PDB file of C-alpha atoms in Angstrom:
ATOM      1  CA  MET W   1     -15.144   2.694  -9.023  1.00  0.00           C
ATOM      2  CA  ALA W   2     -13.426  -0.294 -10.560  1.00  0.00           C
ATOM      3  CA  VAL W   3      -9.697  -0.393 -11.111  1.00  0.00           C
ATOM      4  CA  PRO W   4      -8.963   1.690 -14.214  1.00  0.00           C
ATOM      5  CA  HIS W   5      -7.691  -0.003 -17.343  1.00  0.00           C
ATOM      6  CA  HIS W   6      -4.165   1.310 -16.739  1.00  0.00           C
ATOM      7  CA  ALA W   7      -3.759  -0.395 -13.345  1.00  0.00           C
ATOM      8  CA  PRO W   8      -1.185  -3.189 -13.449  1.00  0.00           C
ATOM      9  CA  ALA W   9      -2.748  -6.612 -13.900  1.00  0.00           C
ATOM     10  CA  GLY W  10      -1.609  -9.489 -11.763  1.00  0.00           C
ATOM     11  CA  SER W  11       0.784  -9.165  -8.873  1.00  0.00           C
ATOM     12  CA  LEU W  12       2.862  -6.053  -8.300  1.00  0.00           C
ATOM     13  CA  ALA W  13       6.013  -6.369  -6.174  1.00  0.00           C
ATOM     14  CA  VAL W  14       6.112  -3.627  -3.544  1.00  0.00           C
ATOM     15  CA  LYS W  15       9.755  -3.231  -2.728  1.00  0.00           C
ATOM     16  CA  ILE W  16      12.103  -0.671  -1.272  1.00  0.00           C
ATOM     17  CA  PRO W  17      13.940   1.205  -4.027  1.00  0.00           C
ATOM     18  CA  LYS W  18      17.557   0.360  -4.821  1.00  0.00           C
ATOM     19  CA  GLY W  19      20.070   1.657  -2.344  1.00  0.00           C
ATOM     20  CA  HIS W  20      17.959   0.736   0.686  1.00  0.00           C
ATOM     21  CA  THR W  21      18.027  -2.551   2.547  1.00  0.00           C
ATOM     22  CA  PRO W  22      14.685  -4.276   3.179  1.00  0.00           C
ATOM     23  CA  SER W  23      14.214  -5.929   6.557  1.00  0.00           C
ATOM     24  CA  LYS W  24      11.530  -8.341   5.334  1.00  0.00           C
ATOM     25  CA  PRO W  25      10.693 -10.158   2.073  1.00  0.00           C
ATOM     26  CA  VAL W  26       8.995  -8.249  -0.764  1.00  0.00           C
ATOM     27  CA  VAL W  27       5.194  -7.933  -0.619  1.00  0.00           C
ATOM     28  CA  HIS W  28       3.167  -8.921  -3.680  1.00  0.00           C
ATOM     29  CA  PHE W  29       0.105  -6.728  -4.158  1.00  0.00           C
ATOM     30  CA  SER W  30      -2.810  -7.448  -6.476  1.00  0.00           C
ATOM     31  CA  HIS W  31      -4.862  -4.553  -7.879  1.00  0.00           C
ATOM     32  CA  ASP W  32      -7.338  -7.217  -9.048  1.00  0.00           C
ATOM     33  CA  LYS W  33      -8.293  -7.949  -5.424  1.00  0.00           C
ATOM     34  CA  HIS W  34      -8.949  -4.269  -4.714  1.00  0.00           C
ATOM     35  CA  THR W  35     -11.431  -3.361  -7.476  1.00  0.00           C
ATOM     36  CA  LYS W  36     -14.187  -2.371  -5.048  1.00  0.00           C
ATOM     37  CA  ILE W  37     -12.307   0.568  -3.527  1.00  0.00           C
ATOM     38  CA  GLN W  38     -11.562   4.008  -4.940  1.00  0.00           C
ATOM     39  CA  CYS W  39      -8.072   4.478  -6.388  1.00  0.00           C
ATOM     40  CA  THR W  40      -7.661   7.536  -4.152  1.00  0.00           C
ATOM     41  CA  SER W  41      -8.126   5.389  -1.055  1.00  0.00           C
ATOM     42  CA  CYS W  42      -4.487   4.410  -1.512  1.00  0.00           C
ATOM     43  CA  HIS W  43      -3.239   6.927  -4.071  1.00  0.00           C
ATOM     44  CA  HIS W  44      -4.386   9.755  -1.793  1.00  0.00           C
ATOM     45  CA  THR W  45      -2.713  12.616  -3.705  1.00  0.00           C
ATOM     46  CA  TRP W  46      -3.889  11.554  -7.165  1.00  0.00           C
ATOM     47  CA  ASN W  47      -6.065  14.083  -8.987  1.00  0.00           C
ATOM     48  CA  GLY W  48      -7.804  11.448 -11.133  1.00  0.00           C
ATOM     49  CA  LYS W  49      -6.214  12.663 -14.352  1.00  0.00           C
ATOM     50  CA  SER W  50      -2.432  12.532 -14.163  1.00  0.00           C
ATOM     51  CA  GLN W  51      -0.376   9.369 -14.305  1.00  0.00           C
ATOM     52  CA  LEU W  52      -0.271   7.526 -10.995  1.00  0.00           C
ATOM     53  CA  GLN W  53       3.058   7.586  -9.208  1.00  0.00           C
ATOM     54  CA  SER W  54       4.761   4.961  -7.100  1.00  0.00           C
ATOM     55  CA  CYS W  55       4.315   5.283  -3.334  1.00  0.00           C
ATOM     56  CA  SER W  56       8.047   5.933  -3.070  1.00  0.00           C
ATOM     57  CA  SER W  57       8.020   8.809  -5.576  1.00  0.00           C
ATOM     58  CA  LYS W  58       9.809  12.000  -4.596  1.00  0.00           C
ATOM     59  CA  GLY W  59       7.700  14.022  -2.191  1.00  0.00           C
ATOM     60  CA  CYS W  60       5.346  11.182  -1.274  1.00  0.00           C
ATOM     61  CA  HIS W  61       6.569   8.246   0.843  1.00  0.00           C
ATOM     62  CA  ASP W  62      10.225   8.753   0.042  1.00  0.00           C
ATOM     63  CA  ARG W  63      11.724   8.601   3.544  1.00  0.00           C
ATOM     64  CA  PHE W  64      13.448   5.302   4.291  1.00  0.00           C
ATOM     65  CA  ASP W  65      15.432   6.344   7.368  1.00  0.00           C
ATOM     66  CA  SER W  66      12.480   6.189   9.780  1.00  0.00           C
ATOM     67  CA  LYS W  67       9.294   4.208  10.268  1.00  0.00           C
ATOM     68  CA  GLN W  68       7.512   7.347  11.499  1.00  0.00           C
ATOM     69  CA  GLY W  69       6.219  10.469   9.758  1.00  0.00           C
ATOM     70  CA  LYS W  70       3.800  10.958   6.899  1.00  0.00           C
ATOM     71  CA  ARG W  71       6.546  10.604   4.255  1.00  0.00           C
ATOM     72  CA  SER W  72       7.820   7.333   5.731  1.00  0.00           C
ATOM     73  CA  PHE W  73       7.807   4.474   3.201  1.00  0.00           C
ATOM     74  CA  HIS W  74       7.060   2.019   6.036  1.00  0.00           C
ATOM     75  CA  LYS W  75       4.150   4.092   7.370  1.00  0.00           C
ATOM     76  CA  ALA W  76       2.492   4.165   3.915  1.00  0.00           C
ATOM     77  CA  PHE W  77       1.718   0.472   4.317  1.00  0.00           C
ATOM     78  CA  HIS W  78       1.683  -0.023   8.103  1.00  0.00           C
ATOM     79  CA  SER W  79      -0.136   3.000   9.572  1.00  0.00           C
ATOM     80  CA  SER W  80      -3.130   2.400  11.817  1.00  0.00           C
ATOM     81  CA  LYS W  81      -5.085   4.830   9.596  1.00  0.00           C
ATOM     82  CA  THR W  82      -7.315   3.356   6.896  1.00  0.00           C
ATOM     83  CA  ILE W  83      -5.202   4.975   4.168  1.00  0.00           C
ATOM     84  CA  SER W  84      -2.567   2.244   4.654  1.00  0.00           C
ATOM     85  CA  CYS W  85      -2.833  -1.457   3.760  1.00  0.00           C
ATOM     86  CA  LEU W  86      -2.647  -2.626   7.361  1.00  0.00           C
ATOM     87  CA  GLY W  87      -4.991   0.077   8.665  1.00  0.00           C
ATOM     88  CA  CYS W  88      -7.585  -0.686   5.993  1.00  0.00           C
ATOM     89  CA  HIS W  89      -7.444  -4.450   6.544  1.00  0.00           C
ATOM     90  CA  LYS W  90      -7.777  -4.045  10.335  1.00  0.00           C
ATOM     91  CA  SER W  91     -10.687  -1.628   9.884  1.00  0.00           C
ATOM     92  CA  LEU W  92     -12.522  -4.055   7.602  1.00  0.00           C
ATOM     93  CA  LYS W  93     -12.039  -6.909  10.086  1.00  0.00           C
ATOM     94  CA  LYS W  94     -13.352  -4.696  12.895  1.00  0.00           C
ATOM     95  CA  LYS W  95     -16.432  -3.942  10.762  1.00  0.00           C
ATOM     96  CA  LYS W  96     -16.842  -7.715  10.283  1.00  0.00           C
ATOM     97  CA  ALA W  97     -16.486  -7.462   6.506  1.00  0.00           C
ATOM     98  CA  ALA W  98     -16.657 -10.733   4.564  1.00  0.00           C
ATOM     99  CA  LYS W  99     -13.155 -10.079   3.167  1.00  0.00           C
ATOM    100  CA  TYR W 100     -10.548  -8.017   4.947  1.00  0.00           C
ATOM    101  CA  GLY W 101      -7.048  -9.054   3.861  1.00  0.00           C
ATOM    102  CA  PRO W 102      -3.893  -9.986   5.748  1.00  0.00           C
ATOM    103  CA  ARG W 103      -2.977  -8.279   9.006  1.00  0.00           C
ATOM    104  CA  SER W 104       0.245  -9.946  10.135  1.00  0.00           C
ATOM    105  CA  CYS W 105       3.856  -9.589   8.973  1.00  0.00           C
ATOM    106  CA  LYS W 106       4.135 -13.180   7.744  1.00  0.00           C
ATOM    107  CA  ASP W 107       0.867 -12.997   5.795  1.00  0.00           C
ATOM    108  CA  CYS W 108       2.178 -10.139   3.637  1.00  0.00           C
ATOM    109  CA  HIS W 109       5.941 -10.669   3.738  1.00  0.00           C
ATOM    110  CA  LYS W 110       6.066 -14.262   2.516  1.00  0.00           C
ATOM    111  CA  LYS W 111       9.413 -15.988   2.156  1.00  0.00           C
TER     112      LYS W 111
END
């Protein structure tokens, strides 16, 4: 399934919501580079009909006080499971995919 027409074009800044202090630079994410995967691979609670919500929406990855737990904002992007950015990229590299994305802090969190 290709990225739906309502997905943001270009680069989307993934940043910690106001009131929380980031420990690393903002990550810039491109939906355009992820058109070959299902939307629900990342937006795992989406029903395919309603408006997509931010990862940090209430009830999803809205915990900023810990890097652990399924509601952790950090874990949404850094889990070893394929549902996270890092987990997916590492899995693709392990499968020897032609393209697999960044897997280190400095490759995502560019100054």
